[in-house]
Coordinates of C-alpha atoms in Angstrom, one line a residue:
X18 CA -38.0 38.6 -24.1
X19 CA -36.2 38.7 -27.1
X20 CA -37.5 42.1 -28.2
X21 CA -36.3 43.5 -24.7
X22 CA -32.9 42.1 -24.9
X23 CA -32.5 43.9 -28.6
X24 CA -33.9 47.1 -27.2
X25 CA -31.6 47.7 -24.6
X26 CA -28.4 47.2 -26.1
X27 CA -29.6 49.7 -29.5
X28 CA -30.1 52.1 -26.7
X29 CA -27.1 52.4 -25.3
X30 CA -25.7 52.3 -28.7
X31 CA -27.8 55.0 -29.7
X32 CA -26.7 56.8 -26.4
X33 CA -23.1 56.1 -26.7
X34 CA -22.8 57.5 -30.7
X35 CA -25.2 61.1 -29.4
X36 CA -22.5 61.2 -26.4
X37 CA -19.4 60.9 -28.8
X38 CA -21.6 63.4 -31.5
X39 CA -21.9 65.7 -28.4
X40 CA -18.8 65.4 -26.3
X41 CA -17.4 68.7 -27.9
X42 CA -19.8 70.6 -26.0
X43 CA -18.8 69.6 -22.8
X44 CA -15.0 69.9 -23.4
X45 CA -16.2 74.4 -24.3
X46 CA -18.4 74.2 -21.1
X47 CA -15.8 73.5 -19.5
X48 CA -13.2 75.8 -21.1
X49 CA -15.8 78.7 -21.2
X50 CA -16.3 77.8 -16.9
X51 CA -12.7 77.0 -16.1
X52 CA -11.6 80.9 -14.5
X53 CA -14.6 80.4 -12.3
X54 CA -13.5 77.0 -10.9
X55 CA -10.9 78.5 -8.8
X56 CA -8.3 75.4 -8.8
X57 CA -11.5 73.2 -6.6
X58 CA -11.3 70.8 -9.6
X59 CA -9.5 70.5 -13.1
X60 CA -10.9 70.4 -16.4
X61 CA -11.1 66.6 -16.4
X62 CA -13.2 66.7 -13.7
X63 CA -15.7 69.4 -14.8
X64 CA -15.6 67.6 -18.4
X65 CA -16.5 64.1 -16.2
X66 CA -19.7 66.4 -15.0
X67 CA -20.1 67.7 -17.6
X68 CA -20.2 64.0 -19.5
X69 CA -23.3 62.9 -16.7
X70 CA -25.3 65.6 -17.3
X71 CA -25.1 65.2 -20.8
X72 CA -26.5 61.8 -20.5
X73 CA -29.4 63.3 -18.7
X74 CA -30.3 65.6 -20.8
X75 CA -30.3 63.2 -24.2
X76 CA -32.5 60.9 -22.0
X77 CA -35.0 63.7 -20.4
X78 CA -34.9 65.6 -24.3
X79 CA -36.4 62.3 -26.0
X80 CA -36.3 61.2 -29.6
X81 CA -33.2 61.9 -31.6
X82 CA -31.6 65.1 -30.7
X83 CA -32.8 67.8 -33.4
X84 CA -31.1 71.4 -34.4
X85 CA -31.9 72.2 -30.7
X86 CA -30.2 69.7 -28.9
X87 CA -27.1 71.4 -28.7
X88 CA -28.4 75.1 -27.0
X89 CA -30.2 73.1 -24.6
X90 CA -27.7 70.8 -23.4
X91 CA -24.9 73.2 -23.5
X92 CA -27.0 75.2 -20.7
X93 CA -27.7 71.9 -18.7
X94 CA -23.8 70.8 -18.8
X95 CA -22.6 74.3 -17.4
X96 CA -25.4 74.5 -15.2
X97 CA -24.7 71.0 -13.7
X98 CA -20.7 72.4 -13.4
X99 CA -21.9 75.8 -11.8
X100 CA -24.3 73.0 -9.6
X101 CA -21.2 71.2 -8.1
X102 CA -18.7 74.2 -7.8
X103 CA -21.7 75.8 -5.5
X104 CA -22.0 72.4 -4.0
X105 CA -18.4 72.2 -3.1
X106 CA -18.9 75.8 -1.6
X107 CA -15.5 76.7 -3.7
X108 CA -16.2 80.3 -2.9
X109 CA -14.5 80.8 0.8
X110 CA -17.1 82.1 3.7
X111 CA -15.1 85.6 3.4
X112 CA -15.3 85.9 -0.6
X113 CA -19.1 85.6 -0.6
X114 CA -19.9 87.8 2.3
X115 CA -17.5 90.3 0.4
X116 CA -19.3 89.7 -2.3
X117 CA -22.7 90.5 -0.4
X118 CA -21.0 93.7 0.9
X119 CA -19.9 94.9 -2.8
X120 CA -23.3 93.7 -4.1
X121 CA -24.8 96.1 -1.6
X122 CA -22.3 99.3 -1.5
X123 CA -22.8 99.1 -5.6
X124 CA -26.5 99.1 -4.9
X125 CA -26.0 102.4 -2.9
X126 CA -23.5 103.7 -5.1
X127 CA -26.1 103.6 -8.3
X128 CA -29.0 105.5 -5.9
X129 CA -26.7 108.4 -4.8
X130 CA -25.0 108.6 -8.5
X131 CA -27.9 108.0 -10.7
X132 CA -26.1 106.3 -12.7
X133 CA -23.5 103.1 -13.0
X134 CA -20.3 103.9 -10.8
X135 CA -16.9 103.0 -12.6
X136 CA -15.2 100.4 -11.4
X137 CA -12.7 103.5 -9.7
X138 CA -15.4 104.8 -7.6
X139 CA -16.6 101.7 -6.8
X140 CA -13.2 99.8 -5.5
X141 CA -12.6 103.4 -3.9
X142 CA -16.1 103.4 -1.5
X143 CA -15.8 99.9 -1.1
X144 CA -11.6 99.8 -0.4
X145 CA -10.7 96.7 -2.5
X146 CA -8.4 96.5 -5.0
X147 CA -8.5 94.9 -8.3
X148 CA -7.9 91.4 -7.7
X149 CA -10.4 91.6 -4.5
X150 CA -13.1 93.4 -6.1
X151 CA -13.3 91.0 -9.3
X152 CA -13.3 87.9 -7.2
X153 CA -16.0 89.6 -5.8
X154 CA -18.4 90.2 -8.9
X155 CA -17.3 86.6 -10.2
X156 CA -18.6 84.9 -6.8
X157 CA -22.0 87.3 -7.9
X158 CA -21.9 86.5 -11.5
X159 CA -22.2 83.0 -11.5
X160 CA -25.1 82.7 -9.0
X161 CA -27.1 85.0 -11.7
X162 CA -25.5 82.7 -14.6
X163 CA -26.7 79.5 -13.1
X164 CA -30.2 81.0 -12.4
X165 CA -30.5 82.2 -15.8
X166 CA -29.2 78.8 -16.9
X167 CA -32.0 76.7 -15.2
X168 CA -34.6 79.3 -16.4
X169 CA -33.7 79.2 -19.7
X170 CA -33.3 75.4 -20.2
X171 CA -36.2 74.4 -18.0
X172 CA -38.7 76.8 -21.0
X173 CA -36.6 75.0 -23.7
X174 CA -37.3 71.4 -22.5
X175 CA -41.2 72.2 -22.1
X176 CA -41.0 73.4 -25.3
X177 CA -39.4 70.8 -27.0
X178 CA -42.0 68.2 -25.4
X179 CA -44.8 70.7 -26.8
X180 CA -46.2 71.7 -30.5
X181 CA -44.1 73.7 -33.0
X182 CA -46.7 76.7 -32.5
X183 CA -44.9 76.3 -28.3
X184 CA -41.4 76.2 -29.8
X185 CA -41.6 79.0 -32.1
X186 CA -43.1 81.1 -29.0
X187 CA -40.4 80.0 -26.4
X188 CA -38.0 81.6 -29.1
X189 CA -40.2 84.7 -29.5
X190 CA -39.8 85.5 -25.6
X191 CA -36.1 85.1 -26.0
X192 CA -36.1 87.5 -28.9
X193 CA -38.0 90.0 -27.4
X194 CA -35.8 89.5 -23.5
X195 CA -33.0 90.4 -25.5
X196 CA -34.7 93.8 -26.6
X197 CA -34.8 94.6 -23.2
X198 CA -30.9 94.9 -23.4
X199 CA -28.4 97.9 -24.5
X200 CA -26.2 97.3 -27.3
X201 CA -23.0 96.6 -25.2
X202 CA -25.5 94.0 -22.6
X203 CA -26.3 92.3 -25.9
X204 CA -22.9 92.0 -27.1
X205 CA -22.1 90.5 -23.6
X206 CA -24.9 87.8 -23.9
X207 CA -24.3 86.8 -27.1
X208 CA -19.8 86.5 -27.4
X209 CA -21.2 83.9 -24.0
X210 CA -24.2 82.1 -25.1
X211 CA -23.9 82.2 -28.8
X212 CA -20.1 82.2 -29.2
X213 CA -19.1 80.1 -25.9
X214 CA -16.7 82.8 -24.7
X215 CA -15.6 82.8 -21.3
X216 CA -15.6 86.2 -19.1
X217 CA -12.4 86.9 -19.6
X218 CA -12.0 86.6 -23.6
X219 CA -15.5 88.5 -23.8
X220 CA -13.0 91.1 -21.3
X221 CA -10.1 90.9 -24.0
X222 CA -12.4 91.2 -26.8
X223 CA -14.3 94.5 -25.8
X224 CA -11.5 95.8 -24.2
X225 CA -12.7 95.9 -21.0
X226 CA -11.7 94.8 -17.7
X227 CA -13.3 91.0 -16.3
X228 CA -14.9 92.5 -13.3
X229 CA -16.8 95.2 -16.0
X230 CA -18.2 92.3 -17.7
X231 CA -19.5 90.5 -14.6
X232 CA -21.3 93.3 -13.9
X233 CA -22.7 93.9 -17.7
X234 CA -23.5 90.5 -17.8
X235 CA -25.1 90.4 -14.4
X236 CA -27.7 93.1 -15.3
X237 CA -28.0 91.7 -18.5
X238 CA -29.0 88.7 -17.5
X239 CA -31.8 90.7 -14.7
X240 CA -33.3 91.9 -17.4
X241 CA -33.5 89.1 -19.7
X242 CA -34.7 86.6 -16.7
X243 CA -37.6 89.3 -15.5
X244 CA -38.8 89.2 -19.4
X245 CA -39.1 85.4 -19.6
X246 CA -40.9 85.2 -15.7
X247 CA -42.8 87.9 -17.2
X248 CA -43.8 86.0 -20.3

């Protein structure tokens, strides 16, 4: 009894300090998801989210969080965001059957070209404009991001419950997914993953428009996600 009264209040202790340690990485999930949210919720909301499935993942990732804490619950916290913006359906019926029809006119666009189409010939077949045809590739993008998300984090948490020999391995089939990529996919992947940059700094950074980097992420993360399923 008196063991059991002790135990649960070091818990929560021990849960409450790991939150505060962590909190930081829900305040750049949210940050790095905000110009996907589309005004259906504010940051304080997304970091609330955000807060809950941080919780969960410091009680599903047992023991004290280790140096690899932090990559896996930074992909559980966005997921969970990217989780409820789907839930809330924040992408109107018309966006994502737009999205559908750019998804497929790009498709035919590649086989007749042979090649990528620029984002001219594509908004020209397709007759959107800018605005239109990035909102498009954004509704597209973060289907593929939370995909690639739950792949990812799901191989990390079996990991982390298995032997060193299945953690070192789990980071060899990332390693070799990401020399699957071309040099600009891998710059894409890692300004997002590694240094939490939203699609539209990665955009300022390379110079390069937002609705360019949805699609070079996009196919970046195809690639990557067949490797891993593959592994």
């Amino acid at each position: 009894m008196y063991a059991e009264s002790y135990e649960l209040p070091c818990q929560a202790a021990d849960e409450g300090r790991h939150l505060a340690a962590y909190a930081p990485l829900v305040k750049r999930a949210a940050r790095q998801l905000a110009s996907q949210a589309g005004g259906v919720f504010d940051r304080e909301d997304m970091e609330q989210i955000g807060l809950m499935a941080l919780l969960d993942c410091l009680r599903r990732y047992g023991g004290e969080p280790d140096e690899r804490f932090a990559g896996f619950a930074m992909l559980r916290i966005r997921g969970a965001i990217l989780d409820e913006l789907r839930r809330l359906d924040w992408r109107p019926r018309s966006v994502r059957q737009e999205a559908h029809r750019v998804r497929d006119g790009l498709r035919e666009l590649r086989r007749k070209l042979r090649r990528e189409p620029s984002e001219a010939e594509a908004m020209a077949l397709l007759g959107l404009d800018a605005d239109a045809y990035r909102e498009a590739l954004l509704a597209e993008n973060a289907e593929a991001m939370a995909s690639f998300d739950e792949l990812v984090a799901s191989g990390m948490e079996l990991a982390a419950e298995g032997s060193p020999e299945a953690r070192l391995e789990r980071q060899s089939e990332l390693a070799r997914a990401l020399t699957a990529l071309n040099e600009r996919e891998r710059q894409v992947i890692q300004l997002y993953y590694e240094f939490e940059l939203s699609l539209k700094e990665i955009a300022a950074v390379l110079e390069l428009t937002e609705a360019r980097i949805c699609q070079i992420n996009k196919s970046a993360l195809k690639k990557m996600q067949a490797c891993l399923m593959a592994a």
